[in-house]
Tab-separated table of N, CA and C in Angstrom:
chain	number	residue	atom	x	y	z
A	13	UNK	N	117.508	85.429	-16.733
A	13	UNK	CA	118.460	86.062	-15.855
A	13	UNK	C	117.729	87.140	-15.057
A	14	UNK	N	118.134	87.558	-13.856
A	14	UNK	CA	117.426	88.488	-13.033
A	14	UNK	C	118.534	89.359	-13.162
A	15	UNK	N	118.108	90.672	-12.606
A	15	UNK	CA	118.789	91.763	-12.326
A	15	UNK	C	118.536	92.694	-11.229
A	16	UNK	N	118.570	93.269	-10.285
A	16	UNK	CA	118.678	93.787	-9.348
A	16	UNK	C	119.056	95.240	-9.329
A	17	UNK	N	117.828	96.460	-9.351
A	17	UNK	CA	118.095	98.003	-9.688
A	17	UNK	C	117.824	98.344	-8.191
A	18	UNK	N	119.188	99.347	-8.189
A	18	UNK	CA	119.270	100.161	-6.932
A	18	UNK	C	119.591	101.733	-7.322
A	19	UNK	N	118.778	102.442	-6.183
A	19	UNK	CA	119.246	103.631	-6.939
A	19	UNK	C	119.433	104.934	-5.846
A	20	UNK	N	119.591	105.782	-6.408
A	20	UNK	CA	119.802	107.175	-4.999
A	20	UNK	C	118.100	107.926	-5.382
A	21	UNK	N	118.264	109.200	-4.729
A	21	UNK	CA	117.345	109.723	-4.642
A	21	UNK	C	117.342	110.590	-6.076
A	22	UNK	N	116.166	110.707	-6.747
A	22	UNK	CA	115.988	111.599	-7.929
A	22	UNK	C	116.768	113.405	-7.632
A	23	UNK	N	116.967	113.349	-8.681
A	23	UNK	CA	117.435	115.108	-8.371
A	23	UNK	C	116.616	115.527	-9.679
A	24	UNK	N	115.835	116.325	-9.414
A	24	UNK	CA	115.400	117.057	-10.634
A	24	UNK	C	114.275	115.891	-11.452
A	25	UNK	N	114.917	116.071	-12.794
A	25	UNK	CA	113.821	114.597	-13.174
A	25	UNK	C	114.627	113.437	-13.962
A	26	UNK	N	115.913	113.369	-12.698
A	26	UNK	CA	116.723	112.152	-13.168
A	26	UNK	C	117.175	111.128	-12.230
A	27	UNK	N	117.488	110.063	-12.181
A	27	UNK	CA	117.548	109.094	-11.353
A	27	UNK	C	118.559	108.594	-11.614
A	28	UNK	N	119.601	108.276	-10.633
A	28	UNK	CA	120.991	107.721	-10.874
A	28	UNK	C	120.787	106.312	-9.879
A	29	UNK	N	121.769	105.478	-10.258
A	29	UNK	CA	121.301	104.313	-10.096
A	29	UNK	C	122.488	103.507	-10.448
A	30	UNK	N	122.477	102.061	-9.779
A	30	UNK	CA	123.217	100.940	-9.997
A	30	UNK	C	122.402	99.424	-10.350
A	31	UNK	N	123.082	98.671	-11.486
A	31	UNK	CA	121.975	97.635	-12.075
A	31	UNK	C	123.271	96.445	-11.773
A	32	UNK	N	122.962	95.503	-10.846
A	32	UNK	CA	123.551	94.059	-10.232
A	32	UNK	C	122.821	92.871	-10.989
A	33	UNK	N	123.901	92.181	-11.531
A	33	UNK	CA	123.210	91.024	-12.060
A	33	UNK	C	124.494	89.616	-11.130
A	34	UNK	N	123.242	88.731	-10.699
A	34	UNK	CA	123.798	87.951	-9.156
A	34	UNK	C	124.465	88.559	-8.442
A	35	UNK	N	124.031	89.480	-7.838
A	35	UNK	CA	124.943	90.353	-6.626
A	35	UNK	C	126.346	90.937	-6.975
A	36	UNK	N	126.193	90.931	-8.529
A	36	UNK	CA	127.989	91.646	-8.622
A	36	UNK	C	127.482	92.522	-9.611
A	37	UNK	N	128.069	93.634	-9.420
A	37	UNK	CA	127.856	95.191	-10.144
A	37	UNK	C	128.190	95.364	-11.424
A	38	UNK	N	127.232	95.473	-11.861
A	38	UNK	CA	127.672	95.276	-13.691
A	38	UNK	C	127.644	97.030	-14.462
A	39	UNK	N	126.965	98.067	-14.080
A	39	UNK	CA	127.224	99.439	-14.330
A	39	UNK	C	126.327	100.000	-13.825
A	40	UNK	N	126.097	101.327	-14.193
A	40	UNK	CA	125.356	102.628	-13.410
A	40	UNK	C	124.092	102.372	-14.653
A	41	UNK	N	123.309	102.950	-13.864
A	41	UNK	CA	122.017	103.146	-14.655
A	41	UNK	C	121.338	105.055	-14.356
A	42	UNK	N	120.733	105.336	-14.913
A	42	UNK	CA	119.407	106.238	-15.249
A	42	UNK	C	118.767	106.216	-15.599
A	43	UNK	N	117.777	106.933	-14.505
A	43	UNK	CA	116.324	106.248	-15.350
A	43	UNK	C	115.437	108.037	-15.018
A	44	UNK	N	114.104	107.914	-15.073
A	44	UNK	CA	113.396	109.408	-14.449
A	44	UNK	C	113.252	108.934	-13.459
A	45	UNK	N	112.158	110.808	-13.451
A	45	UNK	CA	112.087	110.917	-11.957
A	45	UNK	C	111.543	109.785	-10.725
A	46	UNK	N	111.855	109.255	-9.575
A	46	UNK	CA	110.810	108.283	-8.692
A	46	UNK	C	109.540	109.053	-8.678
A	47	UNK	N	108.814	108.561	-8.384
A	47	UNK	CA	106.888	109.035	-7.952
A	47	UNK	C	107.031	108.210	-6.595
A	48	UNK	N	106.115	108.699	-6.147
A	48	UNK	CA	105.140	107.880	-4.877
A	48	UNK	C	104.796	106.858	-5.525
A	49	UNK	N	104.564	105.595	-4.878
A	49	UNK	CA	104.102	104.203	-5.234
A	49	UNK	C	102.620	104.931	-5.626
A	50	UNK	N	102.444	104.393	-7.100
A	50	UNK	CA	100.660	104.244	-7.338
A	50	UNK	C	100.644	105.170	-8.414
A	51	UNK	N	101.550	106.415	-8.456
A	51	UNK	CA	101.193	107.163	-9.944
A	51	UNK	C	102.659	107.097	-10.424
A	52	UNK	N	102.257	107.147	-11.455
A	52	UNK	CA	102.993	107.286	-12.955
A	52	UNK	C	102.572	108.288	-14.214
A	53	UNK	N	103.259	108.497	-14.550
A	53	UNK	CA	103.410	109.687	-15.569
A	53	UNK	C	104.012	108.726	-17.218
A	54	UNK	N	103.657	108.479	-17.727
A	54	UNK	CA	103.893	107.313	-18.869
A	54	UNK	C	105.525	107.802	-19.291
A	55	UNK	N	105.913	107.231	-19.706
A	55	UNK	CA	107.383	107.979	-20.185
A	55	UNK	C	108.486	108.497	-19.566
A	56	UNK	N	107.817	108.923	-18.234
A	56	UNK	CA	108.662	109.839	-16.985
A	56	UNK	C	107.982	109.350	-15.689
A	57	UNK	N	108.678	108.094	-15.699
A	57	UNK	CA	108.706	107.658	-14.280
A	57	UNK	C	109.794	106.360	-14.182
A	58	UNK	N	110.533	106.307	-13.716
A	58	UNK	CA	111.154	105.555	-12.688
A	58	UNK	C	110.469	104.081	-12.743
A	59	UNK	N	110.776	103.486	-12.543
A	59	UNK	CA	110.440	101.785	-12.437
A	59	UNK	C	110.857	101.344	-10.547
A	60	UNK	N	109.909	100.810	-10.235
A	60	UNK	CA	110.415	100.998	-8.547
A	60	UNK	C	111.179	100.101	-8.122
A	61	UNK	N	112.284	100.369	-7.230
A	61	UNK	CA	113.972	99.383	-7.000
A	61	UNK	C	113.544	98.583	-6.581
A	62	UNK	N	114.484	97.179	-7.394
A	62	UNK	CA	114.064	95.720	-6.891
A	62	UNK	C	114.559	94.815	-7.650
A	63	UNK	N	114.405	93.296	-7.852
A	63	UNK	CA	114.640	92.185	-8.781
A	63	UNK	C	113.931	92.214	-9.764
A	64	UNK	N	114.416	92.169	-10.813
A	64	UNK	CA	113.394	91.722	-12.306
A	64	UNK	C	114.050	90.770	-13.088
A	65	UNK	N	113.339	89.865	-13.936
A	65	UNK	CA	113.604	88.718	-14.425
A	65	UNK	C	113.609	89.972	-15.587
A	66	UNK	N	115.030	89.497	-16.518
A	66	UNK	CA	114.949	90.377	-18.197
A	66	UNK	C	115.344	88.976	-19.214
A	67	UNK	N	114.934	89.584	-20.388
A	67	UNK	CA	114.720	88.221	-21.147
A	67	UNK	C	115.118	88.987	-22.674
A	68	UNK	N	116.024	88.465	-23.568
A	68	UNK	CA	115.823	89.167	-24.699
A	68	UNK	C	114.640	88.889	-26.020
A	69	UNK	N	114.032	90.316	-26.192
A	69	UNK	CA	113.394	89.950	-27.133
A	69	UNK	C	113.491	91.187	-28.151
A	70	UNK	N	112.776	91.476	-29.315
A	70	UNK	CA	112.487	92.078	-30.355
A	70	UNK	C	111.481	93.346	-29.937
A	71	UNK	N	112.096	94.657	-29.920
A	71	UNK	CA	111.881	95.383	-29.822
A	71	UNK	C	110.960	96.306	-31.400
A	72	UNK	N	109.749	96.593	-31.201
A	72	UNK	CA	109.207	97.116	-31.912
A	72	UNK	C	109.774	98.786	-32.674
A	73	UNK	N	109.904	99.104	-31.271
A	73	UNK	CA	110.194	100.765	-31.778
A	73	UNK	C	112.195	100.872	-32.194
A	74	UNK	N	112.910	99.975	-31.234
A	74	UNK	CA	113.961	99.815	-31.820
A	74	UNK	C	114.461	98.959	-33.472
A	75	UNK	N	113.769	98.283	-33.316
A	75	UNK	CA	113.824	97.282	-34.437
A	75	UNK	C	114.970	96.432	-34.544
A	76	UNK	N	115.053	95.653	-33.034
A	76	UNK	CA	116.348	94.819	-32.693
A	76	UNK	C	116.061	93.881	-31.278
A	77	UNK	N	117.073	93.085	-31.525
A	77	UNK	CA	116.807	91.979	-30.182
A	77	UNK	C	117.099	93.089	-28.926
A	78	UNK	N	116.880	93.019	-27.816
A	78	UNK	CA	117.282	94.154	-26.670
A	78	UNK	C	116.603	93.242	-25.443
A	79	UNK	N	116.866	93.744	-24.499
A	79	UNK	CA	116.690	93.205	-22.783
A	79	UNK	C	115.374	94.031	-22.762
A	80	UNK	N	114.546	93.262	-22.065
A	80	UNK	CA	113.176	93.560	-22.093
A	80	UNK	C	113.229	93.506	-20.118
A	81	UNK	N	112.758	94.352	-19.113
A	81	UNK	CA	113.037	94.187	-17.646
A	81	UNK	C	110.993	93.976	-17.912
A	82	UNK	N	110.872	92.142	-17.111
A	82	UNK	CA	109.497	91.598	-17.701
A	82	UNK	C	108.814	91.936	-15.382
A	83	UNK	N	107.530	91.697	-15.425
A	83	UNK	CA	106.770	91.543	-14.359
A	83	UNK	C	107.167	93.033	-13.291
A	84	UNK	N	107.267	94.093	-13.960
A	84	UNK	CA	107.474	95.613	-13.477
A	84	UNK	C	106.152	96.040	-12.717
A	85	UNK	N	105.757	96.098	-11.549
A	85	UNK	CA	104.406	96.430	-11.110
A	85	UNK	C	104.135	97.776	-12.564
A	86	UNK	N	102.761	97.754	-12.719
A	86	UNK	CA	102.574	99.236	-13.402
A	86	UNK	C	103.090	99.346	-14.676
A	87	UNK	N	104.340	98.596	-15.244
A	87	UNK	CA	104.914	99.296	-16.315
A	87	UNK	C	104.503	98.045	-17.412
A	88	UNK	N	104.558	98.124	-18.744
A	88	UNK	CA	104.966	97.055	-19.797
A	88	UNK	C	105.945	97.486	-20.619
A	89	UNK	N	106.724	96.936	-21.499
A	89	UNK	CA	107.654	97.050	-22.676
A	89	UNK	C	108.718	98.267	-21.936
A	90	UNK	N	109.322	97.615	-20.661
A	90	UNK	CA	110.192	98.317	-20.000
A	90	UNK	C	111.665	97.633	-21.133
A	91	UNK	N	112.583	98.810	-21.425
A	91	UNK	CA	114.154	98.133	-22.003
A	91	UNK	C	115.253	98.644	-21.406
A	92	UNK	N	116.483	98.061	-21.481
A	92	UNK	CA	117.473	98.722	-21.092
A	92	UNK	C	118.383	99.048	-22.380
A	93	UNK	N	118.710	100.467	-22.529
A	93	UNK	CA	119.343	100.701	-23.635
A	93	UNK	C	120.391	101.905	-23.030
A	94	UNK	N	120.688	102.255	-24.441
A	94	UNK	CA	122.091	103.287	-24.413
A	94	UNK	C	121.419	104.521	-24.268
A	95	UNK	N	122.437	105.791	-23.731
A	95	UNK	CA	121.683	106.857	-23.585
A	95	UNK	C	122.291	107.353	-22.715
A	96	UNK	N	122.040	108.661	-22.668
A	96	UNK	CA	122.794	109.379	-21.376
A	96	UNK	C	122.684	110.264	-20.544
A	97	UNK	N	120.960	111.072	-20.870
A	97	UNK	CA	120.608	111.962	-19.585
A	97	UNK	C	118.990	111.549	-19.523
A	98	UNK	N	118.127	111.829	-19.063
A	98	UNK	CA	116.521	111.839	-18.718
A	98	UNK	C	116.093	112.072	-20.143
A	99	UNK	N	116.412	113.003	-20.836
A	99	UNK	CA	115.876	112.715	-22.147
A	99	UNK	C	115.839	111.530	-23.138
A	100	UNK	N	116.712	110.613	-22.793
A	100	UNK	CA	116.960	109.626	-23.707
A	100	UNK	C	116.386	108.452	-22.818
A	101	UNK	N	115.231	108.448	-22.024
A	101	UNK	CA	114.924	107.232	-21.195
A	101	UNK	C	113.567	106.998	-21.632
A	102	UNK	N	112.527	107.215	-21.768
A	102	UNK	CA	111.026	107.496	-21.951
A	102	UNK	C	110.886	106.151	-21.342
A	103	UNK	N	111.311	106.266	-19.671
A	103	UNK	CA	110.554	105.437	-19.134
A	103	UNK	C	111.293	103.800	-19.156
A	104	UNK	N	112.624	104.131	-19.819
A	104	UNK	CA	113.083	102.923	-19.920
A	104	UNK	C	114.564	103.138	-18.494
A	105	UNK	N	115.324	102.335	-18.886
A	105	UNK	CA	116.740	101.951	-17.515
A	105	UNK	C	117.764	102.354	-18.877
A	106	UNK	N	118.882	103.050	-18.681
A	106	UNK	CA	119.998	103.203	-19.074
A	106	UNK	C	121.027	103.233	-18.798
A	107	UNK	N	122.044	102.408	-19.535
A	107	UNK	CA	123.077	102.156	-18.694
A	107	UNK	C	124.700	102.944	-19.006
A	108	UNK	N	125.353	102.853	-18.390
A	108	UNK	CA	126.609	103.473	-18.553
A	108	UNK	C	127.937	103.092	-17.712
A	109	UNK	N	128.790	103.084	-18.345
A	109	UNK	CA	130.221	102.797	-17.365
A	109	UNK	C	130.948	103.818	-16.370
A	110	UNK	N	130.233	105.524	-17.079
A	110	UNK	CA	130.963	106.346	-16.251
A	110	UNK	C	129.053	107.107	-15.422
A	111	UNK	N	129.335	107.964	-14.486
A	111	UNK	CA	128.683	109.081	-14.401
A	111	UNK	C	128.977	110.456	-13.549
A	112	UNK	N	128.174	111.336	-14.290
A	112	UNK	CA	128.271	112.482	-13.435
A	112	UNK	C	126.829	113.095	-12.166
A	113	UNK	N	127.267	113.290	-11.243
A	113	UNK	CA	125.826	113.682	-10.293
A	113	UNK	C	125.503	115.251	-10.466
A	114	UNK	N	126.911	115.986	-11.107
A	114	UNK	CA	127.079	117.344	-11.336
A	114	UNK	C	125.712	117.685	-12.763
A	115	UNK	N	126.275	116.530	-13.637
A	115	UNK	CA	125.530	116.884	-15.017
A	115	UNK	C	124.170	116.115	-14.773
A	116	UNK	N	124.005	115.120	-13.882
A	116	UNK	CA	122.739	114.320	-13.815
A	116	UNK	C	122.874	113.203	-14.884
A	117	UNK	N	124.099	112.895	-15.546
A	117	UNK	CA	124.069	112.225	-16.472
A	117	UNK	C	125.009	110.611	-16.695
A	118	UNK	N	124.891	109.806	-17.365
A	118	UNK	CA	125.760	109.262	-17.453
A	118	UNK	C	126.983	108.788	-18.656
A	119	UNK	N	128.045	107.912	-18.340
A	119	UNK	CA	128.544	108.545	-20.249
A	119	UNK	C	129.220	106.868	-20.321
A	120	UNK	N	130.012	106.598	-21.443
A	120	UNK	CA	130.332	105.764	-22.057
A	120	UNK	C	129.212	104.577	-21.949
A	121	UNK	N	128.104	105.081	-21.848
A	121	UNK	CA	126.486	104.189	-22.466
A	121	UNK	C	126.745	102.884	-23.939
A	122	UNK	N	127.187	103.186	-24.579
A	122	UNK	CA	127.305	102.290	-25.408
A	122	UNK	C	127.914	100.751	-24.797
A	123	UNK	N	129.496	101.201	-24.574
A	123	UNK	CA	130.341	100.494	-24.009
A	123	UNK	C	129.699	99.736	-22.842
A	124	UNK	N	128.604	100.036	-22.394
A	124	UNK	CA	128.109	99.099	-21.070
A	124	UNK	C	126.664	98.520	-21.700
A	125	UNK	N	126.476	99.064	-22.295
A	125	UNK	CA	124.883	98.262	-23.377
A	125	UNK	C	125.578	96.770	-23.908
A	126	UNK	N	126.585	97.222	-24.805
A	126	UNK	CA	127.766	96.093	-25.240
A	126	UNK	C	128.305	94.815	-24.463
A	127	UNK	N	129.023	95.534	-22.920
A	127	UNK	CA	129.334	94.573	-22.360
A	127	UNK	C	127.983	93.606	-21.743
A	128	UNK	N	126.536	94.490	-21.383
A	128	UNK	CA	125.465	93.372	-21.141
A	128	UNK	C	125.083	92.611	-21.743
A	129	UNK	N	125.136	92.897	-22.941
A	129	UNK	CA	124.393	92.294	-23.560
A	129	UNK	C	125.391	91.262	-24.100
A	130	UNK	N	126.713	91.090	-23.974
A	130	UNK	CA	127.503	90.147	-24.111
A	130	UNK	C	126.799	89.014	-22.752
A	131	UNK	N	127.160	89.723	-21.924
A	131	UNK	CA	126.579	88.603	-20.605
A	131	UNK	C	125.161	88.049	-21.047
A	132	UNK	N	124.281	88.709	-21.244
A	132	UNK	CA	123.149	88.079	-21.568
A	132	UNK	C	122.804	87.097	-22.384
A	133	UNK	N	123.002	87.612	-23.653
A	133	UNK	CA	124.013	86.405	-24.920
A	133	UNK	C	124.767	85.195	-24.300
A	134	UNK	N	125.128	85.225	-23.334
A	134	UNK	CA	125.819	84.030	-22.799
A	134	UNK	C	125.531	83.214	-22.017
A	135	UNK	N	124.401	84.030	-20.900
A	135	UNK	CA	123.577	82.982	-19.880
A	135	UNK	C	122.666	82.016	-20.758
């Protein structure tokens, strides 16, 4: 399955964002701060907006099946998980049903980890 990350401009060192799977809007994402194309900061950087093929596999540090976002210029063992401000990303996509631009954050994260990964489970 592909997925499709769009996002606004970083504020601070957080990135708000929307994640489309076949052109229909499936929830908000956060991720860190954007960089200039070419550097990265391991953990705290942004993944750059575009199509990615995600695939589920077995996550080492989680210790569970999870969406793996595969062929990321620059990045490896990119995931999409639950979570809800820049601290809880190290470099990964997080998703959520609600957000705030006030708090930089996003919220009912679980509830949209859940519903993807139902879709994914199903393609």
């Amino acid at each position: 399955m592909h997925i499709r990350v769009m996002r606004e401009p970083s504020i601070n060192d957080t990135t708000l964002g929307s994640l489309f799977i076949e052109d229909h809007w499936q929830c908000h994402t956060l991720e860190d701060v954007i960089r200039p194309t070419g550097e990265k900061v391991r953990s705290k950087t942004a993944i750059p907006p575009g199509c990615y093929r995600i695939i589920l596999t077995m996550s080492n540090r989680f210790k569970k099946i999870m969406p793996e976002v595969l062929n990321v210029p620059m990045f490896t063992g990119i995931r999409i998980h639950s979570g809800n401000t820049a601290k809880d990303t190290a470099g990964c996509l997080l998703v959520g049903q609600t957000r705030s631009v006030e708090t930089r954050s996003i919220g009912r994260s679980r509830a949209a980890y859940t519903a993807l990964m139902l879709k994914l489970r199903a393609a």
